[in-house]
């Protein structure tokens, strides 16, 4: 539905999610599920999913990476087997260690960090600011002055996004640019063509081998040989 590269990336990230779940006994994103439960307990509370749509993030992230960066990232995700403990998760709550991890990610995949973290920081900040706008009270008539009350908003975000949201909070944000999906690069088109050619080539070769063996098996059957022998004898008679 979302393209070959996006689909493969989602499959790899699901593998990472399964690895984390296996190691910790809990699935990533538990804080958001808990937020949903708590929101349902509050009267008149509106629950809003304020993150950028996943297909947009994936497509922008894939478009930002070079072919070899894609290969390197896919290789790392395929063979991810590092043990993770609950103590490691608690350590990530320390601001200094978290910033160090983010810096390492920036150094290895700067374009990936920009699309997956920095751009989403902007989007999350924009959506939080929209939700935090004052609420206009209903008026009895048009002549009545407008009255507003402050909105009460609780934002639940990943720890890695907090510094970016604080940084962007007082900025005039526009999200049109980070919502656009760039056209596929030449390397993506080549990879897609090569993948399709490989799949159809293997499928065609498999059909040929199965058909060849089936024909050989049918011809080796006594009944088939008897019929062929009769057919060859008919012209002679």
JSON list of C-alpha atoms in Angstrom, two decimals:
[
{"chain": "A", "resi": 1, "resn": "UNK", "atom": "CA", "xyz": [0.00, 0.00, 0.00]},
{"chain": "A", "resi": 2, "resn": "UNK", "atom": "CA", "xyz": [2.79, 2.42, 0.86]},
{"chain": "A", "resi": 3, "resn": "UNK", "atom": "CA", "xyz": [5.42, 1.30, -1.64]},
{"chain": "A", "resi": 4, "resn": "UNK", "atom": "CA", "xyz": [8.13, -1.36, -1.66]},
{"chain": "A", "resi": 5, "resn": "UNK", "atom": "CA", "xyz": [10.78, 0.51, 0.33]},
{"chain": "A", "resi": 6, "resn": "UNK", "atom": "CA", "xyz": [8.30, 1.79, 2.93]},
{"chain": "A", "resi": 7, "resn": "UNK", "atom": "CA", "xyz": [6.87, -1.69, 3.29]},
{"chain": "A", "resi": 8, "resn": "UNK", "atom": "CA", "xyz": [10.30, -3.25, 3.81]},
{"chain": "A", "resi": 9, "resn": "UNK", "atom": "CA", "xyz": [11.21, -0.55, 6.34]},
{"chain": "A", "resi": 10, "resn": "UNK", "atom": "CA", "xyz": [7.99, -1.17, 8.28]},
{"chain": "A", "resi": 11, "resn": "UNK", "atom": "CA", "xyz": [8.73, -4.90, 8.34]},
{"chain": "A", "resi": 12, "resn": "UNK", "atom": "CA", "xyz": [12.22, -4.26, 9.73]},
{"chain": "A", "resi": 13, "resn": "UNK", "atom": "CA", "xyz": [10.90, -1.86, 12.38]},
{"chain": "A", "resi": 14, "resn": "UNK", "atom": "CA", "xyz": [8.27, -4.43, 13.39]},
{"chain": "A", "resi": 15, "resn": "UNK", "atom": "CA", "xyz": [11.14, -6.87, 13.86]},
{"chain": "A", "resi": 16, "resn": "UNK", "atom": "CA", "xyz": [12.88, -4.34, 16.13]},
{"chain": "A", "resi": 17, "resn": "UNK", "atom": "CA", "xyz": [9.63, -3.82, 18.06]},
{"chain": "A", "resi": 18, "resn": "UNK", "atom": "CA", "xyz": [9.28, -7.59, 18.52]},
{"chain": "A", "resi": 19, "resn": "UNK", "atom": "CA", "xyz": [12.89, -7.77, 19.76]},
{"chain": "A", "resi": 20, "resn": "UNK", "atom": "CA", "xyz": [12.25, -5.02, 22.33]},
{"chain": "A", "resi": 21, "resn": "UNK", "atom": "CA", "xyz": [9.00, -6.68, 23.44]},
{"chain": "A", "resi": 22, "resn": "UNK", "atom": "CA", "xyz": [10.77, -10.01, 23.88]},
{"chain": "A", "resi": 23, "resn": "UNK", "atom": "CA", "xyz": [13.61, -8.46, 25.89]},
{"chain": "A", "resi": 24, "resn": "UNK", "atom": "CA", "xyz": [11.50, -6.24, 28.17]},
{"chain": "A", "resi": 25, "resn": "UNK", "atom": "CA", "xyz": [8.20, -8.09, 28.31]},
{"chain": "A", "resi": 26, "resn": "UNK", "atom": "CA", "xyz": [6.38, -4.94, 27.19]},
{"chain": "A", "resi": 27, "resn": "UNK", "atom": "CA", "xyz": [5.68, -3.41, 23.79]},
{"chain": "A", "resi": 28, "resn": "UNK", "atom": "CA", "xyz": [7.03, 0.02, 22.76]},
{"chain": "A", "resi": 29, "resn": "UNK", "atom": "CA", "xyz": [4.44, 2.79, 22.89]},
{"chain": "A", "resi": 30, "resn": "UNK", "atom": "CA", "xyz": [2.94, 1.70, 26.21]},
{"chain": "A", "resi": 31, "resn": "UNK", "atom": "CA", "xyz": [2.87, 5.32, 27.39]},
{"chain": "A", "resi": 32, "resn": "UNK", "atom": "CA", "xyz": [0.48, 6.24, 24.58]},
{"chain": "A", "resi": 33, "resn": "UNK", "atom": "CA", "xyz": [-1.86, 3.34, 25.35]},
{"chain": "A", "resi": 34, "resn": "UNK", "atom": "CA", "xyz": [-1.84, 4.44, 28.99]},
{"chain": "A", "resi": 35, "resn": "UNK", "atom": "CA", "xyz": [-2.62, 8.02, 27.94]},
{"chain": "A", "resi": 36, "resn": "UNK", "atom": "CA", "xyz": [-5.63, 6.76, 25.98]},
{"chain": "A", "resi": 37, "resn": "UNK", "atom": "CA", "xyz": [-6.91, 4.85, 29.02]},
{"chain": "A", "resi": 38, "resn": "UNK", "atom": "CA", "xyz": [-6.52, 7.88, 31.29]},
{"chain": "A", "resi": 39, "resn": "UNK", "atom": "CA", "xyz": [-8.20, 10.21, 28.79]},
{"chain": "A", "resi": 40, "resn": "UNK", "atom": "CA", "xyz": [-11.26, 7.96, 28.68]},
{"chain": "A", "resi": 41, "resn": "UNK", "atom": "CA", "xyz": [-11.69, 8.50, 32.45]},
{"chain": "A", "resi": 42, "resn": "UNK", "atom": "CA", "xyz": [-11.87, 12.30, 32.17]},
{"chain": "A", "resi": 43, "resn": "UNK", "atom": "CA", "xyz": [-15.32, 13.76, 31.28]},
{"chain": "A", "resi": 44, "resn": "UNK", "atom": "CA", "xyz": [-15.42, 15.74, 27.99]},
{"chain": "A", "resi": 45, "resn": "UNK", "atom": "CA", "xyz": [-11.76, 14.95, 27.33]},
{"chain": "A", "resi": 46, "resn": "UNK", "atom": "CA", "xyz": [-10.79, 14.83, 23.66]},
{"chain": "A", "resi": 47, "resn": "UNK", "atom": "CA", "xyz": [-8.04, 12.39, 22.71]},
{"chain": "A", "resi": 48, "resn": "UNK", "atom": "CA", "xyz": [-5.99, 13.49, 19.72]},
{"chain": "A", "resi": 49, "resn": "UNK", "atom": "CA", "xyz": [-3.25, 11.58, 17.88]},
{"chain": "A", "resi": 50, "resn": "UNK", "atom": "CA", "xyz": [-0.87, 14.43, 17.14]},
{"chain": "A", "resi": 51, "resn": "UNK", "atom": "CA", "xyz": [2.05, 12.69, 15.44]},
{"chain": "A", "resi": 52, "resn": "UNK", "atom": "CA", "xyz": [2.82, 12.92, 11.74]},
{"chain": "A", "resi": 53, "resn": "UNK", "atom": "CA", "xyz": [1.32, 10.05, 9.67]},
{"chain": "A", "resi": 54, "resn": "UNK", "atom": "CA", "xyz": [3.71, 7.10, 9.51]},
{"chain": "A", "resi": 55, "resn": "UNK", "atom": "CA", "xyz": [3.64, 6.75, 5.67]},
{"chain": "A", "resi": 56, "resn": "UNK", "atom": "CA", "xyz": [4.80, 10.37, 5.28]},
{"chain": "A", "resi": 57, "resn": "UNK", "atom": "CA", "xyz": [7.63, 9.90, 7.80]},
{"chain": "A", "resi": 58, "resn": "UNK", "atom": "CA", "xyz": [8.79, 6.63, 6.21]},
{"chain": "A", "resi": 59, "resn": "UNK", "atom": "CA", "xyz": [8.75, 7.96, 2.66]},
{"chain": "A", "resi": 60, "resn": "UNK", "atom": "CA", "xyz": [10.60, 11.15, 3.62]},
{"chain": "A", "resi": 61, "resn": "UNK", "atom": "CA", "xyz": [13.15, 9.14, 5.63]},
{"chain": "A", "resi": 62, "resn": "UNK", "atom": "CA", "xyz": [13.77, 6.69, 2.79]},
{"chain": "A", "resi": 63, "resn": "UNK", "atom": "CA", "xyz": [14.06, 9.50, 0.24]},
{"chain": "A", "resi": 64, "resn": "UNK", "atom": "CA", "xyz": [16.63, 11.26, 2.43]},
{"chain": "A", "resi": 65, "resn": "UNK", "atom": "CA", "xyz": [18.98, 8.24, 2.57]},
{"chain": "A", "resi": 66, "resn": "UNK", "atom": "CA", "xyz": [21.46, 7.25, -0.09]},
{"chain": "A", "resi": 67, "resn": "UNK", "atom": "CA", "xyz": [21.42, 3.69, -1.47]},
{"chain": "A", "resi": 68, "resn": "UNK", "atom": "CA", "xyz": [24.33, 2.56, 0.71]},
{"chain": "A", "resi": 69, "resn": "UNK", "atom": "CA", "xyz": [22.83, 4.20, 3.80]},
{"chain": "A", "resi": 70, "resn": "UNK", "atom": "CA", "xyz": [19.63, 2.22, 3.16]},
{"chain": "A", "resi": 71, "resn": "UNK", "atom": "CA", "xyz": [21.66, -0.99, 2.87]},
{"chain": "A", "resi": 72, "resn": "UNK", "atom": "CA", "xyz": [23.60, -0.18, 6.05]},
{"chain": "A", "resi": 73, "resn": "UNK", "atom": "CA", "xyz": [20.44, 0.65, 8.00]},
{"chain": "A", "resi": 74, "resn": "UNK", "atom": "CA", "xyz": [18.61, -2.46, 6.77]},
{"chain": "A", "resi": 75, "resn": "UNK", "atom": "CA", "xyz": [21.61, -4.65, 7.66]},
{"chain": "A", "resi": 76, "resn": "UNK", "atom": "CA", "xyz": [21.75, -3.20, 11.17]},
{"chain": "A", "resi": 77, "resn": "UNK", "atom": "CA", "xyz": [18.02, -3.72, 11.73]},
{"chain": "A", "resi": 78, "resn": "UNK", "atom": "CA", "xyz": [18.08, -7.27, 10.32]},
{"chain": "A", "resi": 79, "resn": "UNK", "atom": "CA", "xyz": [20.81, -8.43, 12.68]},
{"chain": "A", "resi": 80, "resn": "UNK", "atom": "CA", "xyz": [19.75, -6.49, 15.77]},
{"chain": "A", "resi": 81, "resn": "UNK", "atom": "CA", "xyz": [20.31, -8.84, 18.71]},
{"chain": "A", "resi": 82, "resn": "UNK", "atom": "CA", "xyz": [21.74, -6.63, 21.47]},
{"chain": "A", "resi": 83, "resn": "UNK", "atom": "CA", "xyz": [20.24, -7.47, 24.88]},
{"chain": "A", "resi": 84, "resn": "UNK", "atom": "CA", "xyz": [18.04, -4.77, 26.44]},
{"chain": "A", "resi": 85, "resn": "UNK", "atom": "CA", "xyz": [17.17, -4.61, 30.13]},
{"chain": "A", "resi": 86, "resn": "UNK", "atom": "CA", "xyz": [14.77, -2.47, 32.13]},
{"chain": "A", "resi": 87, "resn": "UNK", "atom": "CA", "xyz": [17.82, -0.83, 33.73]},
{"chain": "A", "resi": 88, "resn": "UNK", "atom": "CA", "xyz": [18.93, 0.29, 30.26]},
{"chain": "A", "resi": 89, "resn": "UNK", "atom": "CA", "xyz": [15.52, 1.91, 29.73]},
{"chain": "A", "resi": 90, "resn": "UNK", "atom": "CA", "xyz": [15.77, 3.72, 33.07]},
{"chain": "A", "resi": 91, "resn": "UNK", "atom": "CA", "xyz": [19.24, 4.99, 32.13]},
{"chain": "A", "resi": 92, "resn": "UNK", "atom": "CA", "xyz": [17.77, 6.49, 28.95]},
{"chain": "A", "resi": 93, "resn": "UNK", "atom": "CA", "xyz": [15.64, 8.75, 31.15]},
{"chain": "A", "resi": 94, "resn": "UNK", "atom": "CA", "xyz": [18.81, 10.59, 32.16]},
{"chain": "A", "resi": 95, "resn": "UNK", "atom": "CA", "xyz": [19.02, 13.71, 30.03]},
{"chain": "A", "resi": 96, "resn": "UNK", "atom": "CA", "xyz": [22.80, 13.56, 29.45]},
{"chain": "A", "resi": 97, "resn": "UNK", "atom": "CA", "xyz": [22.76, 9.93, 28.31]},
{"chain": "A", "resi": 98, "resn": "UNK", "atom": "CA", "xyz": [19.74, 10.54, 26.09]},
{"chain": "A", "resi": 99, "resn": "UNK", "atom": "CA", "xyz": [21.43, 13.51, 24.42]},
{"chain": "A", "resi": 100, "resn": "UNK", "atom": "CA", "xyz": [24.58, 11.39, 23.89]},
{"chain": "A", "resi": 101, "resn": "UNK", "atom": "CA", "xyz": [22.54, 8.66, 22.17]},
{"chain": "A", "resi": 102, "resn": "UNK", "atom": "CA", "xyz": [20.82, 11.22, 19.95]},
{"chain": "A", "resi": 103, "resn": "UNK", "atom": "CA", "xyz": [24.21, 12.73, 19.05]},
{"chain": "A", "resi": 104, "resn": "UNK", "atom": "CA", "xyz": [25.50, 9.28, 18.00]},
{"chain": "A", "resi": 105, "resn": "UNK", "atom": "CA", "xyz": [22.46, 8.82, 15.78]},
{"chain": "A", "resi": 106, "resn": "UNK", "atom": "CA", "xyz": [23.00, 12.24, 14.20]},
{"chain": "A", "resi": 107, "resn": "UNK", "atom": "CA", "xyz": [26.63, 11.38, 13.48]},
{"chain": "A", "resi": 108, "resn": "UNK", "atom": "CA", "xyz": [25.84, 8.08, 11.75]},
{"chain": "A", "resi": 109, "resn": "UNK", "atom": "CA", "xyz": [22.56, 8.96, 9.97]},
{"chain": "A", "resi": 110, "resn": "UNK", "atom": "CA", "xyz": [22.08, 12.76, 10.01]},
{"chain": "A", "resi": 111, "resn": "UNK", "atom": "CA", "xyz": [19.38, 12.73, 7.32]},
{"chain": "A", "resi": 112, "resn": "UNK", "atom": "CA", "xyz": [17.49, 9.96, 9.11]},
{"chain": "A", "resi": 113, "resn": "UNK", "atom": "CA", "xyz": [17.59, 11.92, 12.37]},
{"chain": "A", "resi": 114, "resn": "UNK", "atom": "CA", "xyz": [16.31, 15.02, 10.58]},
{"chain": "A", "resi": 115, "resn": "UNK", "atom": "CA", "xyz": [13.27, 13.26, 9.11]},
{"chain": "A", "resi": 116, "resn": "UNK", "atom": "CA", "xyz": [12.40, 10.91, 11.99]},
{"chain": "A", "resi": 117, "resn": "UNK", "atom": "CA", "xyz": [13.20, 13.19, 14.95]},
{"chain": "A", "resi": 118, "resn": "UNK", "atom": "CA", "xyz": [13.71, 16.87, 14.04]},
{"chain": "A", "resi": 119, "resn": "UNK", "atom": "CA", "xyz": [10.82, 17.16, 11.58]},
{"chain": "A", "resi": 120, "resn": "UNK", "atom": "CA", "xyz": [8.49, 15.33, 13.95]},
{"chain": "A", "resi": 121, "resn": "UNK", "atom": "CA", "xyz": [9.60, 17.70, 16.73]},
{"chain": "A", "resi": 122, "resn": "UNK", "atom": "CA", "xyz": [8.26, 20.53, 14.57]},
{"chain": "A", "resi": 123, "resn": "UNK", "atom": "CA", "xyz": [5.04, 18.66, 13.76]},
{"chain": "A", "resi": 124, "resn": "UNK", "atom": "CA", "xyz": [4.40, 17.67, 17.39]},
{"chain": "A", "resi": 125, "resn": "UNK", "atom": "CA", "xyz": [5.07, 21.24, 18.57]},
{"chain": "A", "resi": 126, "resn": "UNK", "atom": "CA", "xyz": [2.67, 22.62, 15.95]},
{"chain": "A", "resi": 127, "resn": "UNK", "atom": "CA", "xyz": [-0.10, 20.17, 16.94]},
{"chain": "A", "resi": 128, "resn": "UNK", "atom": "CA", "xyz": [0.40, 20.86, 20.65]},
{"chain": "A", "resi": 129, "resn": "UNK", "atom": "CA", "xyz": [0.19, 24.62, 20.04]},
{"chain": "A", "resi": 130, "resn": "UNK", "atom": "CA", "xyz": [-3.00, 24.13, 18.03]},
{"chain": "A", "resi": 131, "resn": "UNK", "atom": "CA", "xyz": [-4.50, 22.10, 20.87]},
{"chain": "A", "resi": 132, "resn": "UNK", "atom": "CA", "xyz": [-3.41, 24.69, 23.44]},
{"chain": "A", "resi": 133, "resn": "UNK", "atom": "CA", "xyz": [-5.28, 27.59, 21.82]},
{"chain": "A", "resi": 134, "resn": "UNK", "atom": "CA", "xyz": [-7.86, 29.30, 23.97]},
{"chain": "A", "resi": 135, "resn": "UNK", "atom": "CA", "xyz": [-11.42, 28.00, 23.76]},
{"chain": "A", "resi": 136, "resn": "UNK", "atom": "CA", "xyz": [-14.13, 30.45, 22.77]},
{"chain": "A", "resi": 137, "resn": "UNK", "atom": "CA", "xyz": [-17.28, 30.24, 24.90]},
{"chain": "A", "resi": 138, "resn": "UNK", "atom": "CA", "xyz": [-20.66, 30.22, 23.14]},
{"chain": "A", "resi": 139, "resn": "UNK", "atom": "CA", "xyz": [-22.43, 33.62, 22.96]},
{"chain": "A", "resi": 140, "resn": "UNK", "atom": "CA", "xyz": [-26.10, 34.34, 23.52]},
{"chain": "A", "resi": 141, "resn": "UNK", "atom": "CA", "xyz": [-26.07, 36.95, 20.73]},
{"chain": "A", "resi": 142, "resn": "UNK", "atom": "CA", "xyz": [-23.66, 38.49, 18.22]},
{"chain": "A", "resi": 143, "resn": "UNK", "atom": "CA", "xyz": [-23.55, 41.71, 20.26]},
{"chain": "A", "resi": 144, "resn": "UNK", "atom": "CA", "xyz": [-22.19, 39.91, 23.29]},
{"chain": "A", "resi": 145, "resn": "UNK", "atom": "CA", "xyz": [-18.39, 40.24, 23.63]},
{"chain": "A", "resi": 146, "resn": "UNK", "atom": "CA", "xyz": [-16.31, 37.17, 22.95]},
{"chain": "A", "resi": 147, "resn": "UNK", "atom": "CA", "xyz": [-15.06, 35.28, 25.97]},
{"chain": "A", "resi": 148, "resn": "UNK", "atom": "CA", "xyz": [-12.27, 32.72, 26.07]},
{"chain": "A", "resi": 149, "resn": "UNK", "atom": "CA", "xyz": [-11.03, 30.18, 28.57]},
{"chain": "A", "resi": 150, "resn": "UNK", "atom": "CA", "xyz": [-7.60, 28.56, 28.54]},
{"chain": "A", "resi": 151, "resn": "UNK", "atom": "CA", "xyz": [-7.37, 25.01, 27.20]},
{"chain": "A", "resi": 152, "resn": "UNK", "atom": "CA", "xyz": [-5.99, 22.30, 29.46]},
{"chain": "A", "resi": 153, "resn": "UNK", "atom": "CA", "xyz": [-3.69, 20.05, 27.43]},
{"chain": "A", "resi": 154, "resn": "UNK", "atom": "CA", "xyz": [-1.63, 17.05, 28.46]},
{"chain": "A", "resi": 155, "resn": "UNK", "atom": "CA", "xyz": [0.93, 16.08, 25.82]},
{"chain": "A", "resi": 156, "resn": "UNK", "atom": "CA", "xyz": [2.41, 12.57, 25.90]},
{"chain": "A", "resi": 157, "resn": "UNK", "atom": "CA", "xyz": [5.52, 12.31, 23.73]},
{"chain": "A", "resi": 158, "resn": "UNK", "atom": "CA", "xyz": [8.67, 10.22, 23.55]},
{"chain": "A", "resi": 159, "resn": "UNK", "atom": "CA", "xyz": [11.59, 11.43, 25.69]},
{"chain": "A", "resi": 160, "resn": "UNK", "atom": "CA", "xyz": [13.71, 12.13, 22.61]},
{"chain": "A", "resi": 161, "resn": "UNK", "atom": "CA", "xyz": [11.22, 14.75, 21.39]},
{"chain": "A", "resi": 162, "resn": "UNK", "atom": "CA", "xyz": [11.07, 16.89, 24.54]},
{"chain": "A", "resi": 163, "resn": "UNK", "atom": "CA", "xyz": [14.20, 19.03, 23.81]},
{"chain": "A", "resi": 164, "resn": "UNK", "atom": "CA", "xyz": [13.02, 19.69, 20.25]},
{"chain": "A", "resi": 165, "resn": "UNK", "atom": "CA", "xyz": [9.53, 20.70, 21.37]},
{"chain": "A", "resi": 166, "resn": "UNK", "atom": "CA", "xyz": [10.98, 23.11, 23.94]},
{"chain": "A", "resi": 167, "resn": "UNK", "atom": "CA", "xyz": [13.29, 24.55, 21.27]},
{"chain": "A", "resi": 168, "resn": "UNK", "atom": "CA", "xyz": [10.49, 25.09, 18.71]},
{"chain": "A", "resi": 169, "resn": "UNK", "atom": "CA", "xyz": [7.74, 26.23, 21.07]},
{"chain": "A", "resi": 170, "resn": "UNK", "atom": "CA", "xyz": [8.20, 29.98, 20.54]},
{"chain": "A", "resi": 171, "resn": "UNK", "atom": "CA", "xyz": [8.83, 29.72, 16.78]},
{"chain": "A", "resi": 172, "resn": "UNK", "atom": "CA", "xyz": [6.38, 30.45, 13.98]},
{"chain": "A", "resi": 173, "resn": "UNK", "atom": "CA", "xyz": [5.96, 26.95, 12.61]},
{"chain": "A", "resi": 174, "resn": "UNK", "atom": "CA", "xyz": [4.81, 25.85, 9.15]},
{"chain": "A", "resi": 175, "resn": "UNK", "atom": "CA", "xyz": [4.31, 22.16, 8.43]},
{"chain": "A", "resi": 176, "resn": "UNK", "atom": "CA", "xyz": [3.47, 22.22, 4.71]},
{"chain": "A", "resi": 177, "resn": "UNK", "atom": "CA", "xyz": [7.07, 21.47, 3.69]},
{"chain": "A", "resi": 178, "resn": "UNK", "atom": "CA", "xyz": [7.55, 18.54, 6.07]},
{"chain": "A", "resi": 179, "resn": "UNK", "atom": "CA", "xyz": [4.24, 16.99, 4.96]},
{"chain": "A", "resi": 180, "resn": "UNK", "atom": "CA", "xyz": [5.22, 16.69, 1.31]},
{"chain": "A", "resi": 181, "resn": "UNK", "atom": "CA", "xyz": [6.52, 13.37, 0.00]},
{"chain": "A", "resi": 182, "resn": "UNK", "atom": "CA", "xyz": [9.47, 13.78, -2.42]},
{"chain": "A", "resi": 183, "resn": "UNK", "atom": "CA", "xyz": [9.46, 11.79, -5.67]},
{"chain": "A", "resi": 184, "resn": "UNK", "atom": "CA", "xyz": [11.43, 8.52, -5.58]},
{"chain": "A", "resi": 185, "resn": "UNK", "atom": "CA", "xyz": [15.14, 8.82, -6.33]},
{"chain": "A", "resi": 186, "resn": "UNK", "atom": "CA", "xyz": [16.92, 7.08, -9.20]},
{"chain": "A", "resi": 187, "resn": "UNK", "atom": "CA", "xyz": [18.40, 4.52, -6.78]},
{"chain": "A", "resi": 188, "resn": "UNK", "atom": "CA", "xyz": [14.92, 3.75, -5.39]},
{"chain": "A", "resi": 189, "resn": "UNK", "atom": "CA", "xyz": [13.54, 3.24, -8.92]},
{"chain": "A", "resi": 190, "resn": "UNK", "atom": "CA", "xyz": [16.48, 0.98, -9.80]},
{"chain": "A", "resi": 191, "resn": "UNK", "atom": "CA", "xyz": [16.08, -1.03, -6.59]},
{"chain": "A", "resi": 192, "resn": "UNK", "atom": "CA", "xyz": [12.35, -1.42, -7.20]},
{"chain": "A", "resi": 193, "resn": "UNK", "atom": "CA", "xyz": [12.98, -2.56, -10.78]},
{"chain": "A", "resi": 194, "resn": "UNK", "atom": "CA", "xyz": [15.74, -4.96, -9.69]},
{"chain": "A", "resi": 195, "resn": "UNK", "atom": "CA", "xyz": [13.52, -6.41, -6.94]},
{"chain": "A", "resi": 196, "resn": "UNK", "atom": "CA", "xyz": [10.61, -6.95, -9.32]},
{"chain": "A", "resi": 197, "resn": "UNK", "atom": "CA", "xyz": [12.90, -8.47, -11.97]},
{"chain": "A", "resi": 198, "resn": "UNK", "atom": "CA", "xyz": [14.39, -10.83, -9.39]},
{"chain": "A", "resi": 199, "resn": "UNK", "atom": "CA", "xyz": [11.01, -11.93, -8.05]},
{"chain": "A", "resi": 200, "resn": "UNK", "atom": "CA", "xyz": [9.51, -12.52, -11.51]},
{"chain": "A", "resi": 201, "resn": "UNK", "atom": "CA", "xyz": [12.73, -14.18, -12.69]},
{"chain": "A", "resi": 202, "resn": "UNK", "atom": "CA", "xyz": [12.73, -16.60, -9.76]},
{"chain": "A", "resi": 203, "resn": "UNK", "atom": "CA", "xyz": [9.01, -17.23, -10.25]},
{"chain": "A", "resi": 204, "resn": "UNK", "atom": "CA", "xyz": [9.49, -17.94, -13.95]},
{"chain": "A", "resi": 205, "resn": "UNK", "atom": "CA", "xyz": [12.48, -20.21, -13.30]},
{"chain": "A", "resi": 206, "resn": "UNK", "atom": "CA", "xyz": [10.51, -22.06, -10.62]},
{"chain": "A", "resi": 207, "resn": "UNK", "atom": "CA", "xyz": [7.57, -22.59, -12.99]},
{"chain": "A", "resi": 208, "resn": "UNK", "atom": "CA", "xyz": [9.97, -23.83, -15.69]},
{"chain": "A", "resi": 209, "resn": "UNK", "atom": "CA", "xyz": [11.65, -26.33, -13.34]},
{"chain": "A", "resi": 210, "resn": "UNK", "atom": "CA", "xyz": [8.32, -27.59, -11.99]},
{"chain": "A", "resi": 211, "resn": "UNK", "atom": "CA", "xyz": [6.88, -27.89, -15.49]},
{"chain": "A", "resi": 212, "resn": "UNK", "atom": "CA", "xyz": [10.02, -29.65, -16.80]},
{"chain": "A", "resi": 213, "resn": "UNK", "atom": "CA", "xyz": [10.00, -32.20, -13.97]},
{"chain": "A", "resi": 214, "resn": "UNK", "atom": "CA", "xyz": [6.25, -32.73, -14.33]},
{"chain": "A", "resi": 215, "resn": "UNK", "atom": "CA", "xyz": [6.62, -33.46, -18.04]},
{"chain": "A", "resi": 216, "resn": "UNK", "atom": "CA", "xyz": [9.50, -35.86, -17.37]},
{"chain": "A", "resi": 217, "resn": "UNK", "atom": "CA", "xyz": [7.48, -37.62, -14.67]},
{"chain": "A", "resi": 218, "resn": "UNK", "atom": "CA", "xyz": [4.42, -37.96, -16.93]},
{"chain": "A", "resi": 219, "resn": "UNK", "atom": "CA", "xyz": [6.52, -39.26, -19.84]},
{"chain": "A", "resi": 220, "resn": "UNK", "atom": "CA", "xyz": [8.22, -41.82, -17.60]},
{"chain": "A", "resi": 221, "resn": "UNK", "atom": "CA", "xyz": [4.87, -43.34, -16.56]},
{"chain": "A", "resi": 222, "resn": "UNK", "atom": "CA", "xyz": [4.17, -46.76, -18.17]},
{"chain": "A", "resi": 223, "resn": "UNK", "atom": "CA", "xyz": [0.71, -45.68, -19.32]},
{"chain": "A", "resi": 224, "resn": "UNK", "atom": "CA", "xyz": [2.16, -42.64, -21.11]},
{"chain": "A", "resi": 225, "resn": "UNK", "atom": "CA", "xyz": [4.92, -44.70, -22.76]},
{"chain": "A", "resi": 226, "resn": "UNK", "atom": "CA", "xyz": [2.31, -47.26, -23.92]},
{"chain": "A", "resi": 227, "resn": "UNK", "atom": "CA", "xyz": [0.19, -44.51, -25.50]},
{"chain": "A", "resi": 228, "resn": "UNK", "atom": "CA", "xyz": [3.23, -43.00, -27.25]},
{"chain": "A", "resi": 229, "resn": "UNK", "atom": "CA", "xyz": [4.23, -46.41, -28.55]},
{"chain": "A", "resi": 230, "resn": "UNK", "atom": "CA", "xyz": [0.75, -46.96, -30.00]},
{"chain": "A", "resi": 231, "resn": "UNK", "atom": "CA", "xyz": [0.81, -43.52, -31.66]},
{"chain": "A", "resi": 232, "resn": "UNK", "atom": "CA", "xyz": [4.13, -44.29, -33.32]},
{"chain": "A", "resi": 233, "resn": "UNK", "atom": "CA", "xyz": [2.87, -47.66, -34.54]},
{"chain": "A", "resi": 234, "resn": "UNK", "atom": "CA", "xyz": [-0.27, -46.24, -36.21]},
{"chain": "A", "resi": 235, "resn": "UNK", "atom": "CA", "xyz": [1.53, -44.54, -39.18]},
{"chain": "A", "resi": 236, "resn": "UNK", "atom": "CA", "xyz": [3.58, -47.68, -39.85]},
{"chain": "A", "resi": 237, "resn": "UNK", "atom": "CA", "xyz": [0.42, -49.75, -40.23]}
]
